[in-house]
Amino acid sequence: MAQGEQNLVNGNKAYAESFTQGNLALPPSQKYVVLTCMDARIDPTSAFGIPLGAAHVIRNAGASARDAFRSLVISQQLLDTTEVLVVKHTGCGMLTFDNAAARNIVAANKGEEAAKEVAELDFLTFPDLEQAVKDDVEWLKSRKIEEGITFTGWVYEVETGKARKVL
Ligand SMILES: [Zn+2]
């Protein structure tokens, strides 16, 4: 068994044995969304105090608002969430490359034919962490569909476990 599968099987066995929360409602009970990075060092439910069933957690590379837009619209329009916390983090991989570099890596790893599949893809990298938090919050606020939604922006420090508010 591959490592991920092995962890799931073993971890889930232990989890299910003591699981008691099978009757939670589908809509998040506390009506908010945490958008954060897929970085393996972030444990959103523990680090941000999210009880099971309370909030949506959307994760992608860099906690990109544009990448998360589809899920945010579903969360808000179909499941009644009204607050979004955008949480990017120190040491994010998205600070370390750009579109051209990503395409070159794909070409080197997979060949030019495969690289064509990402020729038009915007990897949504960013050179400045706090500015990227502000930009993503501003981008969301500028959507008509986001009218009436409350936004805050945060930086989570993978070095200390602390989250600080940017806006
Ligand atoms: Zn990251």
Coordinates of N, CA and C and ligand atoms in Angstrom, one line a residue:
M1 N 0.8 -1.2 0.0 CA 0.0 0.0 0.0 C 0.9 1.3 0.0
A2 N 0.5 2.2 -0.8 CA 1.3 3.5 -0.8 C 1.0 4.2 0.5
Q3 N 2.0 5.1 0.9 CA 1.9 5.7 2.2 C 0.6 6.5 2.5
G4 N 0.1 7.2 1.5 CA -1.1 8.0 1.8 C -2.3 7.0 2.1
E5 N -2.4 6.0 1.3 CA -3.4 5.0 1.5 C -3.3 4.3 2.8
Q6 N -2.1 4.0 3.2 CA -1.8 3.3 4.5 C -2.3 4.2 5.6
N7 N -1.9 5.5 5.5 CA -2.3 6.4 6.6 C -3.8 6.6 6.7
L8 N -4.5 6.6 5.5 CA -5.9 6.8 5.6 C -6.6 5.6 6.2
V9 N -6.1 4.4 5.9 CA -6.7 3.2 6.4 C -6.5 3.1 7.9
N10 N -5.3 3.3 8.3 CA -5.0 3.2 9.8 C -5.6 4.3 10.6
G11 N -5.5 5.5 10.1 CA -6.0 6.7 10.8 C -7.5 6.7 10.8
N12 N -8.2 6.3 9.7 CA -9.6 6.3 9.7 C -10.2 5.2 10.7
K13 N -9.5 4.1 10.8 CA -10.0 3.1 11.7 C -10.1 3.6 13.1
A14 N -9.0 4.3 13.5 CA -9.0 4.8 14.9 C -10.1 5.9 15.0
Y15 N -10.2 6.8 14.0 CA -11.1 7.9 14.0 C -12.6 7.4 14.1
A16 N -12.9 6.4 13.3 CA -14.3 6.0 13.2 C -14.7 5.2 14.5
E17 N -13.8 4.6 15.1 CA -14.1 3.9 16.4 C -14.6 4.8 17.5
S18 N -14.2 6.0 17.5 CA -14.7 7.0 18.5 C -15.6 8.1 17.9
F19 N -15.9 8.0 16.7 CA -16.7 9.0 16.0 C -18.2 9.1 16.5
T20 N -18.6 10.3 16.9 CA -20.0 10.4 17.5 C -20.8 11.5 16.8
Q21 N -20.2 12.2 15.8 CA -20.9 13.4 15.2 C -21.5 13.1 13.9
G22 N -22.2 12.1 13.8 CA -22.8 11.7 12.5 C -24.1 12.4 12.2
N23 N -24.6 13.3 13.0 CA -25.9 13.9 12.8 C -25.8 15.4 12.5
L24 N -24.6 15.9 12.1 CA -24.4 17.3 11.8 C -25.2 17.8 10.6
A25 N -25.6 19.0 10.6 CA -26.3 19.6 9.4 C -25.3 19.8 8.3
L26 N -25.8 19.8 7.0 CA -25.0 20.1 5.9 C -24.4 21.6 5.9
P27 N -25.3 22.6 6.0 CA -24.7 24.0 6.0 C -23.9 24.2 7.3
P28 N -22.8 24.9 7.1 CA -21.9 25.2 8.3 C -22.6 25.9 9.4
S29 N -22.6 25.4 10.6 CA -23.4 26.0 11.7 C -23.0 27.4 12.1
Q30 N -21.7 27.8 11.8 CA -21.2 29.1 12.2 C -21.1 30.0 10.9
K31 N -21.5 29.6 9.8 CA -21.7 30.4 8.6 C -20.5 31.1 8.1
Y32 N -19.3 30.5 8.2 CA -18.1 31.2 7.7 C -17.2 30.2 6.9
V33 N -16.3 30.8 6.2 CA -15.4 30.1 5.3 C -13.9 30.5 5.6
V34 N -13.1 29.5 5.8 CA -11.6 29.8 5.8 C -11.0 29.3 4.5
L35 N -10.4 30.3 3.8 CA -9.7 30.0 2.6 C -8.2 30.0 3.0
T36 N -7.6 28.8 2.8 CA -6.1 28.8 3.2 C -5.4 28.0 2.2
C37 N -4.1 27.9 2.4 CA -3.2 27.2 1.4 C -3.2 25.7 1.7
M38 N -2.9 24.9 0.6 CA -2.8 23.5 0.8 C -1.5 23.0 1.5
D39 N -0.7 24.0 1.9 CA 0.6 23.6 2.5 C 0.4 22.6 3.7
A40 N 1.3 21.6 3.6 CA 1.1 20.4 4.6 C 1.4 20.8 6.0
R41 N 2.0 22.0 6.3 CA 2.3 22.4 7.6 C 1.1 23.1 8.3
I42 N 0.0 23.3 7.6 CA -1.1 24.0 8.2 C -2.2 23.0 8.5
D43 N -2.7 23.1 9.8 CA -3.8 22.2 10.3 C -4.9 23.2 10.6
P44 N -5.8 23.5 9.7 CA -6.7 24.6 9.8 C -7.7 24.4 11.0
T45 N -8.2 23.2 11.2 CA -9.2 23.0 12.2 C -8.6 23.3 13.6
S46 N -7.4 22.8 13.8 CA -6.7 23.1 15.1 C -6.2 24.5 15.2
A47 N -5.4 24.9 14.2 CA -4.8 26.2 14.3 C -5.8 27.4 14.3
F48 N -6.9 27.2 13.7 CA -7.9 28.3 13.6 C -9.2 28.1 14.4
G49 N -9.1 27.0 15.2 CA -10.2 26.8 16.1 C -11.6 26.5 15.5
I50 N -11.6 25.6 14.5 CA -12.8 25.3 13.8 C -13.5 24.0 14.3
P51 N -14.6 24.1 15.0 CA -15.3 22.8 15.4 C -15.8 22.1 14.1
L52 N -16.0 20.8 14.2 CA -16.5 20.0 13.1 C -18.0 20.5 12.8
G53 N -18.2 20.8 11.5 CA -19.5 21.2 11.1 C -19.7 22.7 11.2
A54 N -18.7 23.5 11.6 CA -18.9 24.9 11.9 C -18.7 25.8 10.6
A55 N -17.7 25.4 9.8 CA -17.2 26.2 8.8 C -16.8 25.4 7.5
H56 N -16.8 26.1 6.4 CA -16.1 25.5 5.2 C -14.6 25.8 5.2
V57 N -13.8 24.9 4.9 CA -12.4 25.1 4.7 C -12.1 24.9 3.3
I58 N -11.6 25.9 2.5 CA -11.3 25.7 1.1 C -9.7 25.9 1.1
R59 N -9.1 24.9 0.4 CA -7.7 24.9 0.3 C -7.2 24.8 -1.1
N60 N -6.2 25.6 -1.5 CA -5.6 25.4 -2.8 C -4.1 26.0 -2.6
A61 N -3.4 25.9 -3.7 CA -2.0 26.4 -3.7 C -2.0 27.9 -3.5
G62 N -1.6 28.4 -2.4 CA -1.5 29.8 -2.2 C -2.7 30.5 -1.5
A63 N -3.7 29.7 -1.2 CA -5.0 30.3 -0.7 C -5.5 31.4 -1.7
S64 N -5.5 31.0 -3.0 CA -5.9 31.9 -4.0 C -7.5 32.2 -4.1
A65 N -7.9 33.4 -4.0 CA -9.3 33.7 -4.0 C -9.9 33.4 -5.4
R66 N -9.1 33.7 -6.5 CA -9.6 33.4 -7.8 C -9.8 31.9 -8.0
D67 N -8.9 31.1 -7.5 CA -9.0 29.7 -7.6 C -10.1 29.2 -6.8
A68 N -10.4 29.8 -5.7 CA -11.5 29.3 -4.8 C -12.8 29.9 -5.1
F69 N -12.9 30.7 -6.1 CA -14.2 31.5 -6.4 C -15.4 30.5 -6.5
R70 N -15.2 29.5 -7.3 CA -16.3 28.5 -7.5 C -16.8 28.0 -6.2
S71 N -16.0 27.6 -5.4 CA -16.4 27.0 -4.1 C -17.0 28.1 -3.1
L72 N -16.4 29.3 -3.2 CA -17.0 30.4 -2.4 C -18.4 30.7 -2.8
V73 N -18.7 30.7 -4.1 CA -20.0 31.0 -4.5 C -21.0 29.9 -4.1
I74 N -20.6 28.7 -4.2 CA -21.4 27.6 -3.7 C -21.7 27.7 -2.2
S75 N -20.6 28.0 -1.4 CA -20.7 28.1 0.0 C -21.7 29.2 0.4
Q76 N -21.6 30.3 -0.3 CA -22.4 31.5 0.1 C -23.9 31.4 -0.4
Q77 N -24.0 31.0 -1.7 CA -25.3 31.0 -2.3 C -26.2 29.8 -2.0
L78 N -25.5 28.6 -1.8 CA -26.3 27.4 -1.6 C -26.3 27.0 -0.1
L79 N -25.3 27.5 0.6 CA -25.1 27.0 2.0 C -25.0 28.1 3.0
D80 N -25.3 29.3 2.6 CA -25.6 30.4 3.5 C -24.4 31.0 4.3
T81 N -23.2 30.8 3.9 CA -22.1 31.4 4.7 C -22.0 32.9 4.3
T82 N -21.6 33.7 5.3 CA -21.6 35.1 5.2 C -20.3 35.8 5.5
E83 N -19.3 35.0 5.8 CA -18.0 35.6 6.3 C -16.8 34.7 5.6
V84 N -15.8 35.4 5.2 CA -14.7 34.8 4.6 C -13.4 35.2 5.3
L85 N -12.6 34.3 5.7 CA -11.2 34.6 6.2 C -10.2 34.1 5.2
V86 N -9.4 35.0 4.6 CA -8.4 34.6 3.7 C -7.1 34.5 4.5
V87 N -6.5 33.3 4.6 CA -5.3 33.0 5.4 C -4.2 32.5 4.6
K88 N -3.3 33.4 4.2 CA -2.1 32.9 3.5 C -1.0 32.7 4.6
H89 N 0.2 32.3 4.2 CA 1.2 31.9 5.3 C 2.6 32.2 4.9
T90 N 3.4 32.4 5.9 CA 4.9 32.5 5.7 C 5.4 31.3 5.0
G91 N 6.5 31.5 4.3 CA 7.2 30.3 3.7 C 6.4 29.7 2.6
C92 N 5.4 30.4 2.0 CA 4.5 29.8 1.0 C 5.3 29.5 -0.3
G93 N 5.1 28.4 -0.9 CA 5.8 28.0 -2.1 C 5.4 29.0 -3.2
M94 N 4.2 29.6 -3.2 CA 3.8 30.5 -4.2 C 4.6 31.8 -4.3
L95 N 5.4 32.0 -3.3 CA 6.3 33.2 -3.3 C 7.6 32.9 -4.1
T96 N 7.8 31.6 -4.5 CA 9.1 31.2 -4.9 C 9.3 31.0 -6.4
F97 N 8.2 31.1 -7.2 CA 8.3 30.9 -8.7 C 7.3 31.8 -9.4
D98 N 7.3 31.7 -10.7 CA 6.3 32.5 -11.5 C 5.8 31.6 -12.6
N99 N 4.9 32.1 -13.4 CA 4.3 31.2 -14.5 C 5.3 30.6 -15.4
A100 N 6.3 31.4 -15.8 CA 7.3 31.0 -16.8 C 8.1 29.8 -16.1
A101 N 8.5 30.0 -14.9 CA 9.3 29.0 -14.2 C 8.5 27.7 -14.1
A102 N 7.2 27.8 -13.7 CA 6.4 26.6 -13.6 C 6.2 25.9 -14.9
R103 N 6.0 26.6 -16.0 CA 5.9 26.0 -17.3 C 7.2 25.3 -17.7
N104 N 8.3 25.9 -17.4 CA 9.6 25.3 -17.7 C 9.9 24.0 -16.9
I105 N 9.4 24.0 -15.7 CA 9.5 22.8 -14.9 C 8.7 21.7 -15.5
V106 N 7.5 22.0 -15.8 CA 6.6 21.0 -16.5 C 7.3 20.5 -17.8
A107 N 7.8 21.4 -18.6 CA 8.4 21.0 -19.8 C 9.6 20.1 -19.5
A108 N 10.4 20.4 -18.5 CA 11.6 19.6 -18.2 C 11.2 18.2 -17.7
N109 N 10.1 18.2 -16.9 CA 9.7 16.9 -16.3 C 8.9 16.0 -17.2
K110 N 8.1 16.7 -18.0 CA 7.1 15.9 -18.8 C 7.1 16.1 -20.3
G111 N 8.0 17.0 -20.7 CA 8.1 17.2 -22.2 C 7.3 18.4 -22.7
E112 N 7.6 18.8 -23.9 CA 7.0 20.0 -24.5 C 5.5 19.8 -24.7
E113 N 5.1 18.6 -25.2 CA 3.7 18.3 -25.5 C 2.9 18.5 -24.2
A114 N 3.4 17.9 -23.1 CA 2.6 18.1 -21.8 C 2.6 19.5 -21.4
A115 N 3.7 20.2 -21.6 CA 3.8 21.6 -21.2 C 2.7 22.5 -21.9
K116 N 2.3 22.1 -23.1 CA 1.2 22.8 -23.8 C -0.1 22.9 -22.9
E117 N -0.3 21.8 -22.1 CA -1.5 21.8 -21.3 C -1.5 22.9 -20.3
V118 N -0.4 23.4 -19.9 CA -0.4 24.5 -18.9 C 0.1 25.8 -19.5
A119 N 0.1 25.9 -20.9 CA 0.6 27.1 -21.5 C -0.3 28.3 -21.2
E120 N -1.5 28.1 -21.0 CA -2.5 29.2 -20.7 C -2.8 29.3 -19.2
L121 N -2.3 28.4 -18.4 CA -2.7 28.3 -17.0 C -1.9 29.4 -16.2
D122 N -2.7 30.2 -15.5 CA -2.1 31.1 -14.5 C -2.0 30.4 -13.2
F123 N -0.7 30.3 -12.8 CA -0.5 29.6 -11.5 C -0.8 30.4 -10.3
L124 N -1.1 31.7 -10.5 CA -1.5 32.6 -9.4 C -0.5 32.7 -8.3
T125 N 0.7 32.8 -8.7 CA 1.8 33.0 -7.7 C 1.8 34.5 -7.3
F126 N 2.6 34.8 -6.2 CA 2.7 36.2 -5.8 C 4.0 36.5 -5.2
P127 N 4.6 37.7 -5.4 CA 5.9 38.0 -4.9 C 5.9 38.6 -3.5
D128 N 4.8 39.1 -3.0 CA 4.7 39.7 -1.7 C 3.5 39.2 -0.9
L129 N 3.8 38.6 0.3 CA 2.8 37.9 1.0 C 1.6 38.8 1.5
E130 N 2.0 39.9 2.2 CA 0.9 40.7 2.8 C 0.1 41.4 1.7
Q131 N 0.8 41.8 0.7 CA 0.1 42.5 -0.5 C -0.8 41.5 -1.1
A132 N -0.4 40.2 -1.2 CA -1.3 39.2 -1.9 C -2.5 39.0 -1.0
V133 N -2.4 39.0 0.3 CA -3.6 38.9 1.1 C -4.6 40.1 0.8
K134 N -4.0 41.3 0.8 CA -4.8 42.5 0.5 C -5.4 42.4 -0.9
D135 N -4.6 42.0 -1.9 CA -5.1 41.9 -3.2 C -6.3 40.9 -3.4
D136 N -6.2 39.8 -2.7 CA -7.2 38.8 -2.8 C -8.5 39.2 -2.1
V137 N -8.4 39.9 -1.0 CA -9.6 40.4 -0.3 C -10.2 41.5 -1.2
E138 N -9.4 42.4 -1.7 CA -9.9 43.4 -2.6 C -10.6 42.8 -3.8
W139 N -10.0 41.8 -4.4 CA -10.6 41.2 -5.6 C -12.0 40.6 -5.2
L140 N -12.1 40.0 -4.1 CA -13.3 39.4 -3.7 C -14.4 40.5 -3.4
K141 N -13.9 41.5 -2.7 CA -14.9 42.6 -2.4 C -15.4 43.3 -3.6
S142 N -14.6 43.2 -4.7 CA -15.1 43.9 -5.9 C -16.1 43.1 -6.8
R143 N -16.4 41.9 -6.4 CA -17.4 41.0 -7.0 C -18.8 41.5 -6.6
K144 N -19.7 41.6 -7.5 CA -21.1 41.9 -7.1 C -21.7 40.8 -6.3
I145 N -21.3 39.6 -6.6 CA -21.9 38.5 -5.9 C -21.4 38.4 -4.4
E146 N -20.4 39.1 -4.1 CA -19.8 39.1 -2.7 C -20.4 40.2 -1.9
E147 N -21.3 41.0 -2.4 CA -21.9 42.1 -1.6 C -22.6 41.5 -0.4
G148 N -22.3 42.1 0.8 CA -22.9 41.7 2.0 C -22.1 40.6 2.8
I149 N -21.0 40.2 2.2 CA -20.1 39.2 2.8 C -19.1 40.0 3.6
T150 N -18.7 39.5 4.8 CA -17.7 40.1 5.6 C -16.3 39.4 5.3
F151 N -15.3 40.2 5.1 CA -13.9 39.7 4.8 C -12.9 40.1 5.8
T152 N -12.0 39.2 6.1 CA -10.8 39.6 6.8 C -9.6 38.8 6.1
G153 N -8.4 39.4 6.3 CA -7.2 38.8 5.7 C -6.2 38.5 6.7
W154 N -5.5 37.4 6.6 CA -4.6 37.0 7.7 C -3.3 36.4 7.1
V155 N -2.2 36.5 7.9 CA -1.0 35.7 7.7 C -0.8 34.7 8.8
Y156 N -0.7 33.5 8.5 CA -0.3 32.4 9.4 C 1.1 32.1 9.4
E157 N 1.8 32.1 10.5 CA 3.2 31.9 10.6 C 3.5 30.4 10.8
V158 N 4.1 29.7 9.8 CA 4.3 28.3 10.0 C 5.4 28.1 11.0
E159 N 6.2 29.1 11.3 CA 7.3 29.0 12.3 C 6.9 29.0 13.7
T160 N 5.8 29.8 14.0 CA 5.3 30.0 15.4 C 3.9 29.4 15.6
G161 N 3.1 29.1 14.6 CA 1.8 28.7 14.8 C 0.8 29.8 15.0
K162 N 1.3 31.1 14.9 CA 0.5 32.2 15.2 C -0.1 32.8 13.9
A163 N -1.4 33.2 14.0 CA -2.0 33.9 12.9 C -2.2 35.4 13.2
R164 N -1.8 36.3 12.3 CA -2.0 37.7 12.6 C -2.8 38.3 11.5
K165 N -3.6 39.3 11.9 CA -4.6 39.9 11.0 C -3.9 41.0 10.2
V166 N -4.1 40.9 8.9 CA -3.6 41.9 7.9 C -4.6 43.0 7.7
L167 N -5.8 42.6 7.5 CA -6.9 43.6 7.2 C -8.3 43.0 7.5
Ligands
ZN1 ZN 1.3 28.0 0.7

